[in-house]
Steps between C-alpha positions, in 0.01 A plus 500: 500500500211663682423868441563707802229696666524877488586680818158667493325153477705360774413780735136484410504133582683559833248781591213267462644304814457803717124422533330638808821681603444793282356716778830462687698590179300806449555603869876432467509720181320794670707481810821456315401810280454699816822376641706616191318831497592551869863423413506765225304763697742478776751681270236701327382650831863576579499703188185673620686572830795644309273735310333590827841597647592704190153684543561532879228262593472231776723204422393303812150419359669318213737314729191351670345410181822336375533292818125400484541402138815302568321292779217421260752399225634238736153375587380494147813320372469232775131436417565489127784250526294293751204490268714416184693228666198360666325505160800341333538205732121433508523471127815285503328258742209482256753436222671224684157336565433526110836359422478202728137442393617486130793279588266249640314489164818488288663243732625225477581539136658859550721378777641221280673760281867599547390861579445458868743759578306760278192408685676553836636826374146605393335405829762682714692781338263594217195524729728706731586744226139572436505700828679777290205517272237511777674703759730731292339530161121533499471759786817704387353535150160612636664721757729676251191574280311655792803680634579645147139628454512690839856634445421620152194694621714647774785601255247623239375751762856661478527473121369261230839499330664375816221241540571383135859454569426305825274278293767427241757418787249270674417331172870439395587359851198315595392373163757516221795379705319179656355413148839532328681306779224239517538457118869435544434262776202323343678177380775510772246474794343177357842363394635559867202325653542200251875486566425499878262215444737303303776551763248391771411187295858397451591550863193312628561215261866476613412510875249219458740300318823551702549125536514459111738815476743338734460150364559601147777764587289786355626764742707681245233491234239616748735789618553612127135495419416697821758761413361506148151567607599750766698699250204498260277643760776754616536620137132570485502677845804712375298616206206596736734681727650717212141598405422581863806738508371656180164562661652654824721729272197611294272563790753706705604703177130567430432610844785751508422612150129557573579690820747721317250542206237610753736751652607646163124513382391667822770781465408548137129534589584728792702736263209492255287604810270201453568375858618645810799424728286265728425285178872451433553372850187297543527336150866407548435357852193313367668319215811418708279347777264315258708245326464224769184318359650510143842382584327190656323445160847538316640228721213267407667435175767307668290293731182473295660293230575229760137526652338472144735211404390324815141575448519376144658169618222482766212568259651222274461248781154620601381492144659159431257214411547171694642224277235267643163620637412327826192295521316654789203256493392399854434124515591211724838348428550139413784236562750439226421184292707537186654754262575490134733716297401457131693633201607828658720761347634810663719790413630777729596826336489358156732206605346163450565291827255217473341339187241221481579362843253258664509325844219320676537527883343244722431519871753350741788495240830679504598617148846616425581778253850525362690666214741768405505830670242732350291228329190601690481261796438774757258670257276188490461524885407863483260435208331239716453772768375735236781771533443523129240358254622262234496628143374168353364183647337456842577436860220337704455376852229257572389539138444877531717754334703686765376832360152401627619410847473781760860628571466456879397133457784438258747648759363271780534196277868570409826600665836613340844480620689736263871491425522842703372481862406837635583555853381790692655682789258349756527174724561166328173382643316790329689444182375140481147607612465706186382180324216457744417804712285308753759218554566390843846476656471117472417523130802712432735260691368198310551669171854610617580146582393383159722765351802390717528860645357430846839390669672810354217732628498365849868556516477859463498724823137593446385190317203577272483854631838578345501783256589374143671835406444724195443265195615223715840632568536306814439162316703304253355438144413133601322620819292745304414214257388279775280769647341526165442126499342525851266758357399255223432229756309731742271610202412128464325546157395213281732606218853571602743663260866486578755709295842375578430437864843347573718732294678662804508188724775265591436125420379416852234762514406428130427131595305604798285749312441255205395239755245745648379587146458129423309437828273806426417373154278218640204731489640780310599577131848635454684661212871506557730703282874447507814515295638191675355157412615376831252749667223339296561152636181506686296594200244241376557644157766722339407738214767679302398852392630612161743786460329774291659826626766659298700579820 
């Protein structure tokens, strides 16, 4: 288990992302401090006005001052909020760019894990929660410090004793309470974010596999697991809400206690003839009107735990090393001639999947891989594409270790149809075009015909312009599968890797697609993975992959 970063280290790392926006942050702090001072001095000048009435002076002057300060309070507050949120969303945009840039380096291996829901949670809600840090944490802390210094100077002009009490009150509410509450929330914040990620992963997995859920009657099991995970998250949130209630009670109690203590101290000092009547009124009014910035800090203990937990998860991603370092060499690509898998062994998370496996791959052949579920058939395809590097042995293409082949050349040389076909909420034509961005409409239609999906597409009201729906919700599992096959045909690489290409198809479409694959193999090399030996009937050679997994 990894050691968690301290809150200070997390904040230090997140502040490093501010970059050239520091001048805006400083401006927001200064204007925010002025805004809070205006809010306090509206009340304080009312106190001066009261003293003026007692002495028989002119109260109308103070009314004008109070109205002017109130107007400036509104202006300063607006500018402060505008600057803080402009700053926050600029930084969030920067963070999203960093996250997606990092994901490109970590993919495709990172996306092959079962934690896709956690990644989605990180990219969306975790990044959004950082808005609390940048807009409602950095500036409020700095504003509270600046504000406190000014108010202590002002109150000390009345009495150093009153200033000392005010300092203790500010320290308790703005520092001790958030630190205490933050300590209580320390592990709960990260636990809540992780539970949210697990719930998202579960829901995403079930949505993508609705067909299997229905087919194998997993409705009740899915419902029970969903309730279980929701309750686990709810229990954590309940504990967090209890701590929030404690914080609110402590803050309110200290505000009342401090105000009462200031009044008692002021009366005592007055009786001792250390201060005058005006100091009682002004000190009591000053402390009553000055808790705003410190209450904001006290509330941070509730929200900052979530922000720091999200930032911790984000930093984990940004600091994660790619499983495979891309070969960025820029050289001309070459046609596929042959490949050779020689005595390879591979383990994933300390679980041995493949051991001493060898397979020569000749151009123009169809090779069928079969074996028990979990024996490593799909893994072999991904090792050929260098999602991961083998632990032992070597995979070579054209007598060159694939580690030495530029990644972009390797991608052009290969195409993969995975078991899960990702469909985006765009037109069917654009979904297919993802395999070849500069493809013409004619090329897309030809690939669709080979995949036995063309007739279905043209039967739709908008034909190829029809929107596929979120995660392909407007399509059946078989239709999504055939779009994936169309992508593979459109990419038109020399080495085509098919992972269960007919698993969601009826017998008629299976025959059509297998026929298309057979016809394509005349000038291509194809590796075909399937549980069903009947699907491998077109293979020139069938290879059984041994079962080495424990599960």
